[in-house]
Short mmCIF file of C-alpha atoms in Angstrom, two decimals:
data_model
loop_
_atom_site.label_atom_id
_atom_site.label_comp_id
_atom_site.label_asym_id
_atom_site.label_seq_id
_atom_site.Cartn_x
_atom_site.Cartn_y
_atom_site.Cartn_z
CA UNK A 1 -38.20 -16.77 12.12
CA UNK A 2 -41.72 -17.58 11.02
CA UNK A 3 -42.08 -21.02 9.40
CA UNK A 4 -45.23 -22.17 7.63
CA UNK A 5 -45.49 -25.73 6.26
CA UNK A 6 -48.12 -26.56 3.66
CA UNK A 7 -50.91 -28.53 5.39
CA UNK A 8 -50.78 -32.19 4.42
CA UNK A 9 -47.18 -31.97 3.24
CA UNK A 10 -45.16 -35.17 3.47
CA UNK A 11 -41.70 -33.92 4.34
CA UNK A 12 -38.60 -36.01 3.88
CA UNK A 13 -36.10 -36.46 6.70
CA UNK A 14 -33.91 -33.74 5.17
CA UNK A 15 -36.85 -31.31 4.91
CA UNK A 16 -37.87 -31.98 8.51
CA UNK A 17 -34.27 -31.29 9.59
CA UNK A 18 -34.38 -28.10 7.51
CA UNK A 19 -37.61 -26.92 9.18
CA UNK A 20 -36.10 -27.62 12.60
CA UNK A 21 -33.09 -25.47 11.68
CA UNK A 22 -35.26 -22.57 10.55
CA UNK A 23 -37.37 -22.55 13.70
CA UNK A 24 -34.24 -22.19 15.82
CA UNK A 25 -33.09 -18.98 14.07
CA UNK A 26 -33.94 -15.61 15.68
CA UNK A 27 -33.63 -13.85 12.29
CA UNK A 28 -36.42 -11.73 10.81
CA UNK A 29 -37.75 -13.93 8.00
CA UNK A 30 -40.70 -15.95 6.73
CA UNK A 31 -40.21 -19.44 5.31
CA UNK A 32 -42.99 -21.12 3.33
CA UNK A 33 -42.19 -24.84 3.01
CA UNK A 34 -43.49 -27.32 0.41
CA UNK A 35 -45.53 -25.18 -1.98
CA UNK A 36 -46.86 -25.39 -5.51
CA UNK A 37 -46.21 -22.42 -7.81
CA UNK A 38 -47.27 -22.51 -11.43
CA UNK A 39 -47.71 -26.29 -11.35
CA UNK A 40 -44.16 -26.81 -10.02
CA UNK A 41 -43.29 -28.19 -6.61
CA UNK A 42 -40.87 -25.96 -4.68
CA UNK A 43 -39.25 -27.01 -1.41
CA UNK A 44 -39.15 -23.57 0.22
CA UNK A 45 -39.34 -19.82 -0.38
CA UNK A 46 -37.81 -17.56 2.27
CA UNK A 47 -38.48 -13.82 2.63
CA UNK A 48 -36.26 -11.45 4.60
CA UNK A 49 -36.58 -7.65 4.80
CA UNK A 50 -34.03 -7.42 1.95
CA UNK A 51 -35.35 -9.95 -0.54
CA UNK A 52 -36.46 -13.51 -1.18
CA UNK A 53 -34.74 -16.73 -2.09
CA UNK A 54 -35.86 -20.12 -3.41
CA UNK A 55 -34.40 -23.25 -1.82
CA UNK A 56 -34.01 -26.76 -3.21
CA UNK A 57 -33.52 -29.13 -0.26
CA UNK A 58 -31.63 -32.40 -0.81
CA UNK A 59 -30.72 -35.03 1.75
CA UNK A 60 -28.43 -38.07 1.65
CA UNK A 61 -29.44 -41.70 1.53
CA UNK A 62 -26.37 -42.74 3.54
CA UNK A 63 -23.71 -41.12 5.71
CA UNK A 64 -21.07 -39.37 3.62
CA UNK A 65 -18.31 -36.96 4.60
CA UNK A 66 -15.69 -35.11 2.57
CA UNK A 67 -15.24 -32.38 -0.03
CA UNK A 68 -18.22 -31.84 -2.33
CA UNK A 69 -17.22 -31.36 -5.99
CA UNK A 70 -19.99 -29.78 -8.05
CA UNK A 71 -20.36 -30.62 -11.74
CA UNK A 72 -22.69 -28.95 -14.19
CA UNK A 73 -23.04 -32.00 -16.43
CA UNK A 74 -22.22 -35.11 -14.40
CA UNK A 75 -23.17 -36.23 -10.90
CA UNK A 76 -21.91 -34.38 -7.87
CA UNK A 77 -19.15 -36.17 -5.97
CA UNK A 78 -17.96 -36.26 -2.40
CA UNK A 79 -14.25 -37.01 -2.34
CA UNK A 80 -13.88 -40.04 -4.65
CA UNK A 81 -17.50 -41.26 -4.63
CA UNK A 82 -20.72 -40.00 -6.16
CA UNK A 83 -22.87 -37.97 -3.79
CA UNK A 84 -25.68 -40.36 -2.79
CA UNK A 85 -28.48 -37.77 -2.74
CA UNK A 86 -32.22 -38.30 -2.43
CA UNK A 87 -33.73 -39.48 -5.70
CA UNK A 88 -35.59 -36.71 -7.50
CA UNK A 89 -36.17 -35.99 -11.16
CA UNK A 90 -33.51 -33.72 -12.59
CA UNK A 91 -30.32 -32.35 -11.13
CA UNK A 92 -30.52 -30.08 -8.06
CA UNK A 93 -29.32 -27.03 -9.97
CA UNK A 94 -31.83 -27.53 -12.80
CA UNK A 95 -34.74 -27.96 -10.38
CA UNK A 96 -33.62 -24.84 -8.54
CA UNK A 97 -33.54 -22.74 -11.72
CA UNK A 98 -37.02 -23.93 -12.70
CA UNK A 99 -38.32 -23.03 -9.24
CA UNK A 100 -36.82 -19.53 -9.41
CA UNK A 101 -38.37 -18.97 -12.82
CA UNK A 102 -41.79 -20.12 -11.58
CA UNK A 103 -41.71 -17.80 -8.55
CA UNK A 104 -40.52 -14.81 -10.56
CA UNK A 105 -43.14 -15.36 -13.28
CA UNK A 106 -45.96 -15.66 -10.72
CA UNK A 107 -44.96 -12.39 -9.05
CA UNK A 108 -44.73 -10.57 -12.38
CA UNK A 109 -48.17 -11.87 -13.40
CA UNK A 110 -49.50 -10.43 -10.14
CA UNK A 111 -48.04 -7.05 -11.21
CA UNK A 112 -45.50 -7.18 -8.39
CA UNK A 113 -41.82 -6.34 -8.54
CA UNK A 114 -39.97 -9.59 -7.74
CA UNK A 115 -36.65 -7.84 -7.32
CA UNK A 116 -33.60 -10.03 -7.57
CA UNK A 117 -34.81 -13.58 -6.90
CA UNK A 118 -31.86 -15.76 -5.94
CA UNK A 119 -31.70 -19.38 -4.90
CA UNK A 120 -29.62 -22.09 -3.28
CA UNK A 121 -29.34 -25.86 -3.18
CA UNK A 122 -29.40 -26.86 0.48
CA UNK A 123 -27.67 -30.16 1.20
CA UNK A 124 -28.62 -31.74 4.54
CA UNK A 125 -26.11 -34.44 5.53
CA UNK A 126 -26.56 -36.90 8.38
CA UNK A 127 -25.87 -35.43 11.79
CA UNK A 128 -22.20 -35.85 12.58
CA UNK A 129 -21.17 -36.05 8.92
CA UNK A 130 -19.03 -33.17 7.63
CA UNK A 131 -19.55 -32.05 4.02
CA UNK A 132 -17.83 -28.98 2.63
CA UNK A 133 -18.36 -27.77 -0.96
CA UNK A 134 -15.24 -26.99 -2.99
CA UNK A 135 -17.11 -23.97 -4.32
CA UNK A 136 -20.35 -22.44 -3.09
CA UNK A 137 -21.42 -20.64 -6.27
CA UNK A 138 -23.13 -22.53 -9.09
CA UNK A 139 -23.86 -19.49 -11.23
CA UNK A 140 -24.49 -15.82 -10.42
CA UNK A 141 -27.36 -15.84 -7.91
CA UNK A 142 -27.26 -19.62 -7.40
CA UNK A 143 -25.38 -21.07 -4.42
CA UNK A 144 -24.78 -24.34 -2.61
CA UNK A 145 -25.24 -24.40 1.16
CA UNK A 146 -24.68 -27.26 3.60
CA UNK A 147 -26.50 -27.37 6.91
CA UNK A 148 -28.25 -29.48 9.51
CA UNK A 149 -29.26 -29.03 13.12
CA UNK A 150 -25.77 -29.74 14.48
CA UNK A 151 -23.98 -27.64 11.82
CA UNK A 152 -26.32 -24.83 10.74
CA UNK A 153 -23.92 -21.87 10.62
CA UNK A 154 -23.60 -21.75 6.83
CA UNK A 155 -27.36 -21.86 6.31
CA UNK A 156 -27.95 -19.08 8.81
CA UNK A 157 -25.24 -16.88 7.26
CA UNK A 158 -26.77 -17.42 3.83
CA UNK A 159 -30.30 -16.56 4.94
CA UNK A 160 -29.17 -13.43 6.77
CA UNK A 161 -26.95 -12.11 3.99
CA UNK A 162 -28.14 -13.45 0.62
CA UNK A 163 -29.57 -10.07 -0.40
CA UNK A 164 -27.87 -6.73 0.13
CA UNK A 165 -29.50 -3.33 0.06
CA UNK A 166 -32.19 -1.45 1.94
CA UNK A 167 -35.03 -3.15 3.80
CA UNK A 168 -37.70 -3.04 1.06
CA UNK A 169 -39.79 -6.08 1.97
CA UNK A 170 -42.40 -4.83 4.41
CA UNK A 171 -45.16 -6.88 6.00
CA UNK A 172 -47.64 -5.77 3.32
CA UNK A 173 -45.23 -6.59 0.49
CA UNK A 174 -44.66 -10.10 1.87
CA UNK A 175 -48.42 -10.65 2.09
CA UNK A 176 -48.78 -9.43 -1.50
CA UNK A 177 -46.11 -11.88 -2.67
CA UNK A 178 -47.80 -14.75 -0.85
CA UNK A 179 -51.12 -13.87 -2.47
CA UNK A 180 -49.54 -13.81 -5.95
CA UNK A 181 -47.95 -17.23 -5.27
CA UNK A 182 -51.30 -18.68 -4.14
CA UNK A 183 -50.26 -18.93 -0.49
CA UNK A 184 -52.70 -16.44 1.03
CA UNK A 185 -54.46 -19.14 3.08
CA UNK A 186 -51.29 -20.35 4.80
CA UNK A 187 -49.45 -17.04 5.12
CA UNK A 188 -49.14 -15.31 8.50
CA UNK A 189 -51.13 -12.18 9.24
CA UNK A 190 -49.77 -8.68 8.91
CA UNK A 191 -49.45 -8.32 12.68
CA UNK A 192 -47.52 -11.58 12.94
CA UNK A 193 -45.04 -10.34 10.35
CA UNK A 194 -44.64 -7.00 12.14
CA UNK A 195 -44.11 -8.81 15.45
CA UNK A 196 -41.49 -10.99 13.74
CA UNK A 197 -39.49 -7.89 12.72
CA UNK A 198 -40.83 -6.86 9.32
CA UNK A 199 -41.41 -3.13 9.03
CA UNK A 200 -44.71 -1.50 8.16
CA UNK A 201 -43.20 1.09 5.80
CA UNK A 202 -40.25 0.48 3.52
CA UNK A 203 -37.09 2.39 4.21
CA UNK A 204 -36.30 4.88 1.50
CA UNK A 205 -32.82 5.05 0.12
CA UNK A 206 -31.14 8.27 1.26
CA UNK A 207 -30.80 10.80 -1.51
CA UNK A 208 -27.32 11.41 -2.71
CA UNK A 209 -26.17 14.82 -1.52
CA UNK A 210 -22.93 16.10 -3.03
CA UNK A 211 -20.39 16.54 -0.35
CA UNK A 212 -18.34 19.74 -0.27
CA UNK A 213 -14.72 19.25 -1.13
CA UNK A 214 -12.54 18.61 1.83
CA UNK A 215 -10.30 21.55 2.73
CA UNK A 216 -6.71 21.00 1.90
CA UNK A 217 -4.68 20.53 4.99
CA UNK A 218 -1.12 21.69 4.67
CA UNK A 219 1.23 19.10 6.06
CA UNK A 220 2.84 20.21 9.29
CA UNK A 221 6.47 19.31 9.81
CA UNK A 222 6.98 16.91 12.61
CA UNK A 223 9.52 17.34 15.39
CA UNK A 224 13.09 17.35 14.11
CA UNK A 225 15.22 14.35 14.86
CA UNK A 226 18.72 14.57 16.32
CA UNK A 227 20.23 13.86 12.94
CA UNK A 228 18.24 16.67 11.34
CA UNK A 229 19.23 19.05 14.17
CA UNK A 230 22.93 18.25 13.68
CA UNK A 231 22.62 18.80 9.93
CA UNK A 232 20.96 22.17 10.52
CA UNK A 233 23.77 23.32 12.83
CA UNK A 234 26.40 22.20 10.31
CA UNK A 235 24.72 24.15 7.49
CA UNK A 236 24.51 27.28 9.71
CA UNK A 237 28.19 27.01 10.68
CA UNK A 238 29.27 26.65 7.05
CA UNK A 239 27.21 29.74 6.15
CA UNK A 240 28.81 31.80 8.92
CA UNK A 241 32.32 30.74 7.90
CA UNK A 242 31.55 31.64 4.31
CA UNK A 243 30.31 35.10 5.29
CA UNK A 244 33.46 35.72 7.41
CA UNK A 245 35.67 34.68 4.48
CA UNK A 246 33.90 37.09 2.11
CA UNK A 247 34.20 39.96 4.60
CA UNK A 248 37.92 39.18 5.02
CA UNK A 249 38.53 39.29 1.28
CA UNK A 250 36.75 42.65 0.99
CA UNK A 251 38.70 44.14 3.94
CA UNK A 252 42.04 42.90 2.55
CA UNK A 253 41.27 44.46 -0.82
CA UNK A 254 40.43 47.83 0.77
CA UNK A 255 43.65 47.82 2.88
CA UNK A 256 45.79 47.01 -0.15
CA UNK A 257 44.35 49.93 -2.11
CA UNK A 258 44.93 52.41 0.76
CA UNK A 259 48.66 51.43 1.16
CA UNK A 260 49.47 51.92 -2.55
CA UNK A 261 47.81 55.18 -3.64
CA UNK A 262 47.50 55.85 -7.30
CA UNK A 263 50.08 58.43 -8.83
CA UNK A 264 48.73 61.94 -9.44
CA UNK A 265 47.63 62.62 -12.92
CA UNK A 266 49.19 65.66 -14.88
CA UNK A 267 47.20 67.66 -17.30
CA UNK A 268 48.65 67.88 -20.83
CA UNK A 269 48.03 71.18 -22.69
CA UNK A 270 47.44 70.64 -26.32
CA UNK A 271 49.13 73.16 -28.72
CA UNK A 272 46.91 75.71 -30.45
CA UNK A 273 45.73 74.66 -33.83
CA UNK A 274 47.76 75.93 -36.76
CA UNK A 275 46.01 78.16 -39.26
CA UNK A 276 44.82 76.59 -42.41
CA UNK A 277 47.21 77.09 -45.37
CA UNK A 278 46.26 79.89 -47.75
CA UNK A 279 45.55 79.11 -51.32
CA UNK A 280 46.36 81.51 -54.23
CA UNK A 281 43.31 82.42 -56.17
CA UNK A 282 43.95 82.36 -59.90
CA UNK A 283 43.11 85.61 -61.81
CA UNK A 284 41.65 85.80 -65.17
CA UNK A 285 42.10 88.70 -67.63
CA UNK A 286 39.95 91.70 -66.94
CA UNK A 287 38.88 90.30 -63.50
CA UNK A 288 38.03 93.35 -61.37
CA UNK A 289 38.68 91.87 -57.91
CA UNK A 290 42.00 90.19 -58.71
#
């Protein structure tokens, strides 16, 4: 990791511990420490290939260990006592939000896309002291991280994973950000950034290609178990017995009909029809055909 400290900066013990942590990381990143942006003092701005974050570094005035309880209104507490942090104007979360706003505004004034600028309050306890926050998220995009030289895992995880997505911050984009923030004189050269791991050309997001529907795979029956085999044999045996019973009934019916033949049928001759009765035709006087 590349670390650049503002010339003439008077770093506190916590900030010196923080710089020592950063220089021990092999990650691809650039950290600018103790800078002025828009008239506001900012402890550090860190660039990685996936974004940038603003850090507010706070140390302790005495050794404290325990669970850190974060409050939005009142003082932060460690176990049952107030967290004895370095004296600075304003709460750590408020100073962090002001620093993020200053960095984002400066980049937008330089006609640069700031992306999603996040931030974190870095608490640096005394070496050997163990401080664990009850929650690490202040608000969306604002976190609390604890780290020092002897316990720097959380800080390293935060710096390597605070921004998801493609690697959009190239060496040229980092230099452009530093120029917009007024850090061109102390920023590393383009070649130094490339040697540190920053790419020369941003990776483009792969275009979304519709995938063809997956062919339907008909489920294949697995090997039959012994229980299933027995059930199959039982069903086959019952079917055979049923067929034999039906054949027996049909054969019995045929044998019964052949042993008792039906009596012969006699034809009945119907008598001839009787002639229709004759009717006497009445005659009238002088009727010629009567």
